[in-house]
Short mmCIF file of C-alpha atoms in Angstrom, two decimals:
data_model
loop_
_atom_site.label_atom_id
_atom_site.label_comp_id
_atom_site.label_asym_id
_atom_site.label_seq_id
_atom_site.Cartn_x
_atom_site.Cartn_y
_atom_site.Cartn_z
CA MET J 270 135.90 178.59 56.30
CA ALA J 271 136.66 180.14 52.76
CA THR J 272 135.11 178.40 49.82
CA ALA J 273 136.26 178.10 46.37
CA GLY J 274 134.42 179.30 43.57
CA ASP J 275 131.88 176.28 43.20
CA GLN J 276 130.95 175.58 46.88
CA LYS J 277 129.32 172.17 45.87
CA ARG J 278 132.54 171.07 44.27
CA ALA J 279 135.66 172.50 45.93
CA ILE J 280 136.47 173.68 49.28
CA VAL J 281 139.47 175.60 50.34
CA LEU J 282 139.48 175.23 54.28
CA ARG J 283 142.00 177.87 55.07
CA ASP J 284 143.83 180.87 53.54
CA GLY J 285 147.34 179.40 52.85
CA ASP J 286 146.32 175.70 52.27
CA ASP J 287 148.00 173.89 49.25
CA VAL J 288 144.89 171.55 48.71
CA ALA J 289 140.99 171.89 48.16
CA VAL J 290 138.69 169.19 49.12
CA ALA J 291 136.27 167.93 46.67
CA ALA J 292 132.56 168.19 48.18
CA ARG J 293 131.34 166.44 45.25
CA PRO J 294 133.28 164.47 42.22
CA MET J 295 135.03 166.49 39.91
CA PRO J 296 135.99 165.39 36.47
CA ALA J 297 139.23 166.27 34.61
CA GLY J 298 139.20 169.69 32.96
CA PHE J 299 136.83 171.16 35.69
CA ALA J 300 137.79 174.63 36.56
CA PHE J 301 137.42 176.39 39.99
CA ASP J 302 138.68 179.19 42.04
CA GLY J 303 141.69 178.21 44.07
CA GLY J 304 141.99 181.37 45.76
CA ALA J 305 145.10 182.66 44.28
CA GLY J 306 143.61 182.05 40.75
CA PRO J 307 141.70 179.44 38.76
CA VAL J 308 142.64 175.83 39.02
CA VAL J 309 142.05 173.22 36.44
CA VAL J 310 141.46 169.70 37.55
CA ARG J 311 144.23 167.47 35.74
CA GLU J 312 142.29 164.00 36.46
CA PRO J 313 139.31 162.85 38.24
CA ILE J 314 138.82 163.70 41.97
CA ALA J 315 136.47 161.48 44.00
CA ALA J 316 134.20 163.22 46.61
CA GLY J 317 136.38 163.82 49.83
CA HIS J 318 139.71 163.75 48.12
CA LYS J 319 142.04 166.48 47.70
CA VAL J 320 143.34 168.38 44.75
CA ALA J 321 146.51 170.65 44.66
CA ILE J 322 145.61 174.38 44.18
CA ARG J 323 149.28 175.24 43.82
CA ASP J 324 152.66 173.53 42.67
CA VAL J 325 154.36 172.09 45.48
CA ALA J 326 158.10 171.05 45.11
CA PRO J 327 159.44 167.66 46.28
CA GLY J 328 160.01 167.58 50.01
CA GLU J 329 157.80 170.46 50.62
CA PRO J 330 155.02 170.50 53.52
CA VAL J 331 151.34 170.40 52.13
CA ARG J 332 148.96 172.08 54.22
CA LYS J 333 145.36 171.79 54.81
CA TYR J 334 143.30 173.17 57.65
CA GLY J 335 146.30 175.56 57.87
CA GLN J 336 148.28 172.73 59.14
CA VAL J 337 150.88 170.44 57.64
CA ILE J 338 149.19 167.05 56.64
CA GLY J 339 152.35 165.49 55.17
CA PHE J 340 155.14 166.23 52.59
CA ALA J 341 155.20 166.28 48.84
CA ALA J 342 156.89 162.83 48.01
CA ARG J 343 157.46 164.18 44.43
CA ALA J 344 156.63 167.52 42.53
CA ILE J 345 152.98 168.05 42.47
CA ALA J 346 151.44 170.23 40.17
CA ALA J 347 148.19 172.39 40.58
CA GLY J 348 145.03 170.52 39.53
CA GLU J 349 146.68 166.92 40.48
CA TRP J 350 145.20 164.61 42.82
CA VAL J 351 146.92 164.77 46.03
CA HIS J 352 146.85 161.38 47.85
CA VAL J 353 149.24 158.35 49.05
CA HIS J 354 151.20 158.10 45.79
CA ASN J 355 152.62 161.82 46.23
CA LEU J 356 152.10 162.70 49.76
CA GLY J 357 154.21 161.24 52.70
CA ALA J 358 153.96 161.49 56.47
CA ASP J 359 157.53 162.34 57.44
CA ALA J 360 158.29 163.40 60.98
CA PHE J 361 158.33 166.95 61.80
CA ARG J 362 158.40 169.21 65.06
CA ARG J 363 155.36 170.49 66.61
CA ASP J 364 155.20 173.54 69.06
CA HIS J 365 153.15 172.28 71.87
CA ALA J 366 153.17 176.03 73.35
CA PHE J 367 151.30 174.80 76.33
CA GLY J 368 148.38 177.10 77.28
CA SER J 369 149.16 179.80 74.80
CA GLU J 370 146.07 180.15 72.99
CA PRO J 371 143.49 182.58 74.19
CA VAL J 372 140.55 181.07 75.80
CA ALA J 373 137.70 181.09 73.19
CA ALA J 374 134.54 182.58 74.18
CA PRO J 375 131.88 180.16 74.75
CA PRO J 376 128.91 180.18 72.25
CA GLU J 377 125.59 181.52 73.49
CA VAL J 378 123.39 178.88 74.84
CA ALA J 379 120.01 179.34 76.70
CA PRO J 380 119.55 177.11 79.67
CA ARG J 381 118.39 173.70 78.68
CA THR J 382 117.01 170.72 80.36
CA PHE J 383 116.14 167.07 79.65
CA MET J 384 114.26 164.28 81.60
CA GLY J 385 116.79 161.90 83.09
CA TYR J 386 116.97 159.37 85.98
CA LEU J 387 118.93 161.03 89.05
CA ARG J 388 121.23 158.58 90.87
CA PRO J 389 122.34 158.65 94.45
CA ASP J 390 125.58 159.80 93.65
CA GLY J 391 124.43 162.92 91.98
CA ARG J 392 125.10 161.74 88.33
CA VAL J 393 122.01 161.46 85.94
CA GLY J 394 121.51 158.68 83.35
CA THR J 395 119.63 158.89 80.18
CA ARG J 396 118.80 155.33 80.32
CA ASN J 397 117.65 152.59 82.99
CA TYR J 398 119.25 149.40 82.48
CA VAL J 399 119.84 146.39 84.37
CA ALA J 400 123.10 144.72 83.47
CA VAL J 401 124.48 141.16 83.75
CA VAL J 402 128.56 141.73 84.29
CA SER J 403 130.72 138.90 83.37
CA THR J 404 134.13 139.04 85.12
CA VAL J 405 135.73 136.45 82.70
CA ASN J 406 135.34 135.13 79.31
CA CYS J 407 134.32 131.73 81.05
CA SER J 408 131.41 133.10 82.24
CA ALA J 409 130.43 135.06 78.94
CA SER J 410 128.09 132.61 77.22
CA THR J 411 126.43 131.91 80.47
CA SER J 412 125.96 135.92 81.10
CA ARG J 413 124.43 136.19 77.56
CA ALA J 414 121.99 133.24 78.25
CA ILE J 415 120.76 134.91 81.13
CA SER J 416 120.13 138.53 79.43
CA ASP J 417 118.69 136.49 76.48
CA ARG J 418 115.85 135.43 78.76
CA PHE J 419 114.75 138.88 78.79
CA ARG J 420 115.26 139.51 74.97
CA ASP J 421 111.39 138.93 74.44
CA GLY J 422 110.17 141.97 76.32
CA ALA J 423 107.24 140.16 78.25
CA TRP J 424 108.26 142.04 81.35
CA ARG J 425 107.83 145.46 79.95
CA GLU J 426 104.17 146.23 80.62
CA GLU J 427 105.18 145.43 84.46
CA PHE J 428 108.41 147.39 84.32
CA PRO J 429 107.96 150.35 81.85
CA ASN J 430 110.67 152.50 83.22
CA VAL J 431 113.34 149.66 82.54
CA ASP J 432 115.15 149.92 79.03
CA GLY J 433 116.07 146.41 78.90
CA VAL J 434 118.54 143.70 80.37
CA PHE J 435 121.97 143.39 78.82
CA ALA J 436 125.06 141.57 79.20
CA ILE J 437 128.70 142.91 79.52
CA THR J 438 131.00 140.04 78.08
CA HIS J 439 134.53 140.02 76.80
CA LYS J 440 137.40 137.72 76.13
CA GLY J 441 139.75 138.57 79.31
CA GLY J 442 139.78 138.05 82.95
CA CYS J 443 142.13 135.40 83.30
CA GLY J 444 145.55 134.71 81.97
CA ILE J 445 146.90 138.13 83.36
CA PRO J 446 149.25 139.17 85.94
CA THR J 447 147.10 139.42 89.21
CA GLY J 448 146.93 142.90 90.37
CA GLY J 449 148.91 143.82 87.29
CA SER J 450 147.75 146.76 84.91
CA ASP J 451 145.54 144.58 82.77
CA HIS J 452 143.78 142.98 86.12
CA LEU J 453 143.20 146.39 87.56
CA GLY J 454 142.27 148.02 84.11
CA LEU J 455 139.53 145.39 83.42
CA GLU J 456 138.04 145.68 86.76
CA ARG J 457 138.30 149.58 86.45
CA VAL J 458 136.10 149.30 82.97
CA LEU J 459 133.81 146.81 84.47
CA ALA J 460 133.15 149.00 87.40
CA GLY J 461 132.63 151.84 85.27
CA PHE J 462 129.73 149.93 83.29
CA ALA J 463 128.28 148.17 86.64
CA ASN J 464 128.22 151.72 88.27
CA HIS J 465 127.07 153.67 85.13
CA PRO J 466 124.48 156.45 85.48
CA ASN J 467 122.48 154.45 82.89
CA VAL J 468 122.66 151.21 85.02
CA ALA J 469 120.18 151.01 87.71
CA ALA J 470 121.36 147.69 88.96
CA CYS J 471 123.44 144.52 88.03
CA VAL J 472 124.15 140.77 88.60
CA VAL J 473 127.67 140.00 88.60
CA VAL J 474 128.93 136.63 87.01
CA GLY J 475 132.05 134.48 87.32
CA LEU J 476 133.38 131.07 86.76
CA GLY J 477 135.14 130.77 90.07
CA CYS J 478 138.63 130.00 89.52
CA GLU J 479 139.81 133.01 87.29
CA VAL J 480 142.28 135.88 88.00
CA SER J 481 139.07 138.34 88.18
CA GLN J 482 137.28 137.06 90.87
CA ALA J 483 133.63 138.23 90.79
CA GLY J 484 133.39 138.54 94.89
CA ALA J 485 136.76 140.30 95.02
CA PHE J 486 135.71 142.77 92.08
CA VAL J 487 132.66 143.76 93.84
CA GLU J 488 134.29 144.30 97.17
CA SER J 489 137.20 146.37 95.67
CA SER J 490 135.11 148.32 93.10
CA ASP J 491 132.00 149.20 95.01
CA LEU J 492 133.56 151.60 97.15
CA ARG J 493 136.28 152.97 94.79
CA MET J 494 134.05 153.81 91.84
CA ARG J 495 130.87 155.20 93.64
CA GLY J 496 133.02 157.65 95.59
CA GLN J 497 130.89 157.23 98.75
CA GLU J 498 131.00 155.37 102.05
CA LYS J 499 130.34 151.76 101.75
CA GLU J 500 127.62 151.75 104.37
CA LYS J 501 125.83 154.37 102.49
CA ALA J 502 126.03 152.84 99.10
CA PRO J 503 123.16 150.74 97.42
CA GLY J 504 123.21 147.43 98.08
CA ARG J 505 125.79 145.50 96.41
CA PRO J 506 124.99 143.24 93.36
CA ARG J 507 124.15 139.75 93.68
CA VAL J 508 127.24 137.67 92.90
CA LEU J 509 127.06 134.26 91.40
CA THR J 510 129.93 131.88 90.17
CA ILE J 511 129.31 128.95 88.01
CA GLN J 512 131.21 126.57 89.80
CA ASP J 513 129.49 127.14 93.12
CA GLN J 514 126.22 127.13 91.65
CA GLY J 515 126.77 123.53 90.12
CA GLY J 516 127.04 124.66 86.13
CA ILE J 517 125.64 126.68 83.69
CA ALA J 518 121.98 125.76 83.81
CA ARG J 519 121.73 126.39 87.56
CA THR J 520 123.53 129.44 87.50
CA VAL J 521 121.47 130.81 84.71
CA GLU J 522 118.05 130.00 86.71
CA ALA J 523 119.64 131.63 89.72
CA ALA J 524 120.67 134.81 87.76
CA VAL J 525 117.38 135.11 86.09
CA GLU J 526 115.78 134.98 89.51
CA ALA J 527 118.19 137.60 90.73
CA VAL J 528 117.57 139.73 87.76
CA ARG J 529 113.72 139.62 88.15
CA ALA J 530 114.22 140.68 91.87
CA LEU J 531 115.84 143.61 90.85
CA LEU J 532 113.20 144.74 88.05
CA PRO J 533 110.85 146.23 90.61
CA GLU J 534 113.67 148.35 92.20
CA ALA J 535 114.94 149.57 88.62
CA ASN J 536 111.30 150.51 87.83
CA ARG J 537 110.86 152.70 90.64
CA CYS J 538 113.40 154.90 89.03
CA VAL J 539 111.62 157.75 87.08
CA ARG J 540 112.71 160.61 84.84
CA THR J 541 112.81 163.89 86.26
CA GLU J 542 113.83 167.31 84.74
CA GLN J 543 117.46 167.82 84.84
CA PRO J 544 119.74 170.50 83.56
CA ALA J 545 121.98 170.12 80.63
CA SER J 546 124.85 170.52 83.03
CA LYS J 547 124.17 166.89 83.73
CA LEU J 548 125.34 165.81 80.15
CA CYS J 549 128.53 163.75 79.62
CA VAL J 550 129.13 163.40 76.04
CA ALA J 551 131.69 160.87 74.34
CA LEU J 552 132.88 162.39 71.27
CA GLU J 553 134.11 159.73 68.58
CA CYS J 554 134.62 159.26 64.83
CA GLY J 555 134.95 156.02 62.99
CA GLY J 556 134.93 154.99 59.19
CA SER J 557 136.09 158.54 58.55
CA ASP J 558 136.43 159.95 55.09
CA GLY J 559 137.97 163.23 53.69
CA ASN J 560 134.64 165.34 54.53
CA SER J 561 134.85 164.26 58.06
CA GLY J 562 136.96 167.11 59.20
CA VAL J 563 134.91 169.49 57.10
CA THR J 564 131.39 168.76 58.08
CA ALA J 565 130.37 166.08 60.95
CA ASN J 566 133.48 166.62 62.96
CA PRO J 567 133.57 170.49 63.24
CA ALA J 568 129.68 170.28 64.05
CA LEU J 569 129.93 167.97 66.54
CA GLY J 570 132.75 170.20 67.93
CA PHE J 571 130.39 173.07 68.17
CA ALA J 572 128.02 170.90 69.83
CA ALA J 573 130.42 169.92 72.29
CA ASP J 574 131.11 173.58 72.97
CA LEU J 575 127.48 174.06 73.79
CA VAL J 576 127.46 170.87 76.23
CA VAL J 577 130.55 172.55 77.99
CA ALA J 578 128.95 176.05 77.99
CA SER J 579 125.88 174.46 79.71
CA GLY J 580 128.16 173.12 82.51
CA GLY J 581 128.38 169.76 81.15
CA THR J 582 131.39 167.49 80.08
CA ALA J 583 132.62 166.55 76.78
CA VAL J 584 135.26 163.53 76.47
CA LEU J 585 137.53 162.83 73.49
CA GLY J 586 139.79 159.69 73.14
CA GLU J 587 141.77 158.09 70.39
CA THR J 588 145.41 159.25 71.17
CA THR J 589 146.45 157.60 67.98
CA GLU J 590 144.17 159.60 65.93
CA ILE J 591 145.39 163.00 67.23
CA TYR J 592 148.92 162.13 66.62
CA GLY J 593 150.39 165.07 64.61
CA ALA J 594 147.83 167.48 65.84
CA GLU J 595 148.00 167.09 69.60
CA HIS J 596 149.77 170.69 69.63
CA LEU J 597 146.19 172.32 68.93
CA LEU J 598 145.16 170.74 72.07
CA THR J 599 148.10 171.62 74.29
CA ARG J 600 147.80 174.96 73.22
CA ARG J 601 144.14 174.88 74.90
CA ALA J 602 145.50 173.16 77.95
CA VAL J 603 144.40 175.08 81.21
CA SER J 604 147.85 174.55 82.59
CA PRO J 605 151.33 173.43 81.36
CA GLU J 606 150.76 170.19 83.47
CA VAL J 607 147.77 168.96 81.55
CA GLY J 608 149.64 169.70 78.34
CA GLU J 609 152.62 167.92 79.51
CA LYS J 610 150.17 164.91 80.32
CA LEU J 611 148.95 164.65 76.72
CA VAL J 612 152.60 164.95 75.28
CA GLU J 613 153.53 161.97 77.43
CA ARG J 614 151.03 159.90 76.10
CA ILE J 615 152.04 160.58 72.73
CA ARG J 616 155.78 159.80 73.48
CA TRP J 617 154.43 156.57 75.17
CA TRP J 618 152.49 155.56 71.94
CA GLU J 619 155.50 156.42 69.92
CA TRP J 620 157.38 153.89 72.25
CA TYR J 621 154.55 151.27 72.29
CA ALA J 622 154.08 151.14 68.37
CA ASN J 623 158.05 150.78 67.81
CA VAL J 624 158.41 147.96 70.47
CA PHE J 625 156.05 145.85 68.14
CA GLY J 626 157.51 147.29 64.88
CA GLY J 627 154.62 149.22 64.09
CA ASP J 628 154.03 152.65 62.58
CA LEU J 629 151.49 155.21 63.82
CA ASN J 630 151.08 156.26 60.03
CA ASN J 631 149.66 152.65 59.37
CA ASN J 632 146.38 154.47 60.38
CA PRO J 633 144.47 155.67 58.24
CA SER J 634 142.77 152.50 57.24
CA PRO J 635 142.16 151.40 53.93
CA GLY J 636 138.51 152.47 54.21
CA ASN J 637 139.83 155.85 55.49
CA LYS J 638 141.99 156.11 52.37
CA ALA J 639 139.40 155.31 50.02
CA GLY J 640 137.39 158.06 51.53
CA GLY J 641 139.97 160.74 50.89
CA LEU J 642 142.40 160.62 54.02
CA THR J 643 145.95 160.20 53.20
CA THR J 644 148.17 160.37 56.14
CA ILE J 645 147.59 160.09 60.07
CA TYR J 646 148.47 164.01 60.21
CA GLU J 647 145.53 164.65 58.15
CA LYS J 648 143.26 162.34 59.68
CA SER J 649 144.06 163.61 63.33
CA LEU J 650 143.54 167.31 62.35
CA GLY J 651 140.04 166.32 61.22
CA ALA J 652 139.08 164.12 64.06
CA LEU J 653 140.53 166.86 66.51
CA ALA J 654 137.70 168.94 65.12
CA LYS J 655 135.29 167.18 67.43
CA ALA J 656 136.70 168.91 70.43
CA GLY J 657 135.40 172.21 69.55
CA SER J 658 137.41 175.22 71.05
CA SER J 659 136.76 174.70 74.63
CA PRO J 660 139.84 174.65 77.12
CA LEU J 661 141.38 171.33 77.95
CA VAL J 662 140.50 170.52 81.30
CA ASP J 663 142.72 167.41 82.05
CA VAL J 664 143.93 164.30 80.51
CA VAL J 665 142.85 160.99 81.98
CA GLY J 666 143.61 157.23 81.85
CA PHE J 667 141.53 154.59 80.00
CA ALA J 668 138.10 153.96 81.79
CA GLU J 669 139.00 156.52 84.41
CA SER J 670 135.85 158.31 85.93
CA ILE J 671 135.21 161.58 85.23
CA ARG J 672 132.95 163.65 87.67
CA ARG J 673 133.86 167.36 86.56
CA PRO J 674 132.51 169.66 83.87
CA GLY J 675 134.81 170.78 80.83
CA LEU J 676 136.50 169.07 77.90
CA PHE J 677 138.60 165.95 78.69
CA PHE J 678 140.83 163.99 76.63
CA MET J 679 141.07 160.05 77.61
CA ASP J 680 144.17 157.98 76.50
CA THR J 681 142.79 155.44 74.21
CA PRO J 682 143.64 153.37 71.14
CA GLY J 683 141.79 154.43 67.97
CA PHE J 684 139.97 151.39 67.33
CA ASP J 685 136.40 152.28 67.87
CA PRO J 686 134.96 149.43 70.15
CA VAL J 687 137.91 149.87 72.72
CA CYS J 688 137.79 153.71 72.61
CA THR J 689 134.12 153.96 73.06
CA THR J 690 134.39 151.15 75.88
CA GLY J 691 136.81 153.45 78.00
CA LEU J 692 134.59 156.62 77.22
CA VAL J 693 131.63 155.26 78.22
CA ALA J 694 133.16 153.63 81.32
CA SER J 695 134.00 157.24 82.21
CA GLY J 696 130.44 157.66 82.96
CA ALA J 697 129.32 159.23 79.51
CA ASN J 698 125.50 159.13 79.20
CA VAL J 699 125.22 160.14 75.44
CA LEU J 700 127.79 159.19 72.75
CA VAL J 701 127.99 160.84 69.30
CA PHE J 702 129.78 159.12 66.60
CA THR J 703 130.75 160.84 63.31
CA THR J 704 131.20 158.44 60.00
CA GLY J 705 131.84 159.10 56.58
CA ARG J 706 132.13 155.79 55.33
CA GLY J 707 129.12 154.08 57.50
CA SER J 708 130.25 152.55 60.66
CA VAL J 709 127.24 150.98 62.84
CA LEU J 710 128.75 150.84 66.11
CA GLY J 711 126.27 150.99 69.17
CA LEU J 712 127.22 150.49 73.00
CA LYS J 713 124.90 149.74 75.57
CA PRO J 714 123.83 151.12 78.04
CA THR J 715 124.67 154.66 76.47
CA PRO J 716 122.77 155.56 73.27
CA CYS J 717 124.87 156.36 70.15
CA ILE J 718 123.98 159.03 67.67
CA LYS J 719 125.32 158.39 64.32
CA LEU J 720 126.23 161.60 62.51
CA ALA J 721 127.05 161.39 58.68
CA THR J 722 129.41 163.52 57.09
CA ASN J 723 127.98 163.38 53.48
CA THR J 724 124.71 162.93 52.15
CA PRO J 725 124.88 160.28 49.65
CA MET J 726 125.97 157.77 52.63
CA TYR J 727 123.48 159.00 55.07
CA GLU J 728 120.64 158.22 52.29
CA ARG J 729 122.37 155.00 51.61
CA MET J 730 122.38 153.80 55.07
CA ILE J 731 119.15 155.84 56.41
CA ASP J 732 118.25 152.88 58.72
CA ASP J 733 121.58 153.52 60.63
CA MET J 734 122.23 157.13 60.38
CA ASP J 735 120.50 159.67 63.06
CA MET J 736 121.37 162.98 61.28
CA ASP J 737 123.24 164.23 58.21
CA ALA J 738 125.92 167.04 58.45
CA GLY J 739 126.47 166.81 54.76
CA THR J 740 124.23 169.63 54.41
CA ILE J 741 127.13 171.92 55.26
CA LEU J 742 128.47 170.89 52.00
CA ASP J 743 125.22 172.52 50.43
CA GLY J 744 125.86 175.76 52.28
CA GLU J 745 124.47 175.23 55.70
CA SER J 746 126.73 176.45 58.42
CA VAL J 747 128.89 174.27 60.84
CA GLU J 748 126.95 176.31 63.73
CA ALA J 749 123.68 175.73 62.40
CA VAL J 750 124.23 171.97 62.24
CA GLY J 751 126.10 171.90 65.64
CA ARG J 752 122.99 173.44 67.27
CA ARG J 753 120.57 170.93 65.55
CA LEU J 754 122.92 168.51 67.03
CA PHE J 755 122.90 169.65 70.48
CA ASP J 756 118.99 169.76 70.08
CA LEU J 757 119.29 166.13 69.11
CA ILE J 758 121.67 165.08 72.00
CA LEU J 759 119.08 166.31 74.25
CA ASP J 760 116.22 164.69 72.52
CA VAL J 761 118.02 161.27 73.06
CA ALA J 762 118.94 162.16 76.56
CA ASP J 763 115.14 162.71 77.22
CA GLY J 764 114.62 159.00 75.99
CA ARG J 765 114.38 159.32 72.09
CA ARG J 766 115.79 156.11 70.71
CA THR J 767 118.89 156.14 68.47
CA ARG J 768 118.94 154.10 65.14
CA SER J 769 121.34 151.91 66.80
CA GLU J 770 118.93 151.44 69.64
CA ALA J 771 116.13 150.57 67.49
CA ALA J 772 118.01 147.87 65.76
CA GLY J 773 119.09 146.36 68.92
CA ILE J 774 122.88 146.87 68.39
CA GLY J 775 125.16 147.44 71.65
CA GLU J 776 126.13 144.32 73.25
CA GLU J 777 128.92 142.78 71.10
CA GLU J 778 131.01 146.20 71.00
CA PHE J 779 132.41 146.16 74.83
CA ALA J 780 136.00 145.77 74.42
CA PRO J 781 138.41 146.34 77.13
CA TRP J 782 141.82 147.34 76.32
CA PHE J 783 144.51 144.96 77.21
CA ILE J 784 148.29 145.78 76.59
CA GLY J 785 150.24 143.39 79.09
CA PRO J 786 151.32 139.98 78.55
CA LEU J 787 148.76 136.99 78.12
CA LEU J 788 150.16 134.39 80.52
#
C-alpha cells in the first residue's frame, strides 16, 4: 500500500488510482503528495471519503484499490471531493479469468492450539450451549419463555461447563409450500444451529399444525446434518408441540424439565487442547465506511489467511456485496467449475433484483455513504479484502454445512442478520465482524468479535468493540494487525468472552433467508 505524503491525512492505495482516501479530515487548502505531484484539496473532505488526485473527464472510469469503482458523472478536478454527486455505478464488463491468478504463498504461521469442545462428529466447539429450537413463529414466544427461565444463571454453579440456554426463534415455518425451497431452507438452517459444534444439546418446540413440523424436522435433519448413521448418532432432542402438551404454560414447564435433564449431559463436555485447524471462521462486515477496505477488512483477510494456512476454514458471504469485484475471487478459484458457480450466483442476483424492480447499486446504505462509500463496486472491493489471498475452494448454498478446510464463499444476501445466520449455520465456531459506523450484532451460539475500522468510533463505542484496526491509519502494518486479530480469534475460541457476549447480545439476530411466496 503506497501512502501519500502525510500518512495520517491521505492514503493512495495503489499506483494508478485516481483517488486518495482521507484517513483524517482534510480542510480546504490542505496540500499533499498524490504520487504524480502535489494535490490541493478544494473543499473539506471527511474521514473515509475520497479526493481526486488527478483530473477525470466525464464518463471515464475512476479507480481505487487499482480497480474500477465507478465512472465520472461529470468532469472531476484534482483536489475535488469524489462521491455520489459526481460518480456513478455504470455497468462494465469484468474479466473473470477463472483460476488464472497464481496461488499466493501462505503466510508463515507456527502451529497453534486452543481449548475447545471436541464433538462426536469431529468438529470442535468454542462454546457449550443448550438450545431451544422453535420450528415456527407460533412457538417463538413459548421458546423464548423457556430460555428465560434459565436467564438468572442460578444453575451455573452446578453446571459450570455450560455457557447458557438460548432460544432460536424466527418469523417463518408456515405459509410456505410444503417441501419447497423455503421449507427445506428453513429446516437446513435450523439443523445447522441445532447440530452446531457450539451446541451440546437441544429441545425442539413447535405448535403442531404448521408446515415445518417439529417431529418431521428432527427425523429428516438429524441424519442429513450429522453425517453419520442414525443408530450411531447422539440421542435425538426432546420434541414438544404446544397443541399436544395442552397449551403454552404446560409446554413451558415440560420443556424446562427437558432442558434441566440435558444440563448434566452438556456439563460433561469439557475443553481439551485442539489444533487451530479446527477453527471455522465466518467473515462479515457491516456498517462499513470508507476505511473498511483500508484497515479492518484487509487485516481480517490476513487473519483469514493464517486460519487457512493453519489447516482451518474461512467462510465469506454477502453475494450482493462482492458484486463488481467477483472477478478477483474467480481468478483465485481452484477450478473453472468453482469460478462458474460464483458467476452463476451473480447472474441470479441480477435477475432477482430486476424481478422486483430493484437495483444492486441501491447498496451502499445511507450510513455507508455517510462514511465515504459511493458505489456498490467500491463497497464490494473493500468487502472482498476480508477474504485475504487464499485460493477459493468452493461456492456453497445458504446455510450449507462446510466440513472441509480452505476459503469458501456462501451465497447470501448482504443484510447482516441473514448473512451471519447462514454463515453460522455452516458450522462457523467464531465470527469476526468488521464495522466502521458501529454495528452491534451478536449471534448465539457463535462468539462475535467486533473489529473497528477507525479509532474515533472504537473509542466512542468501546463497550461494543473488541479490537481497533484504526491503528493502521497511524502506521501499524496490516500484517501486524492481522496477526493480533488471529491471536484474539484463538483467545475467543479458548473461551474469552467478546463484548457482545458480555452484553447478552445474540438471540434476536437469527434470521433465515426466505425468497419464495408467502401463502
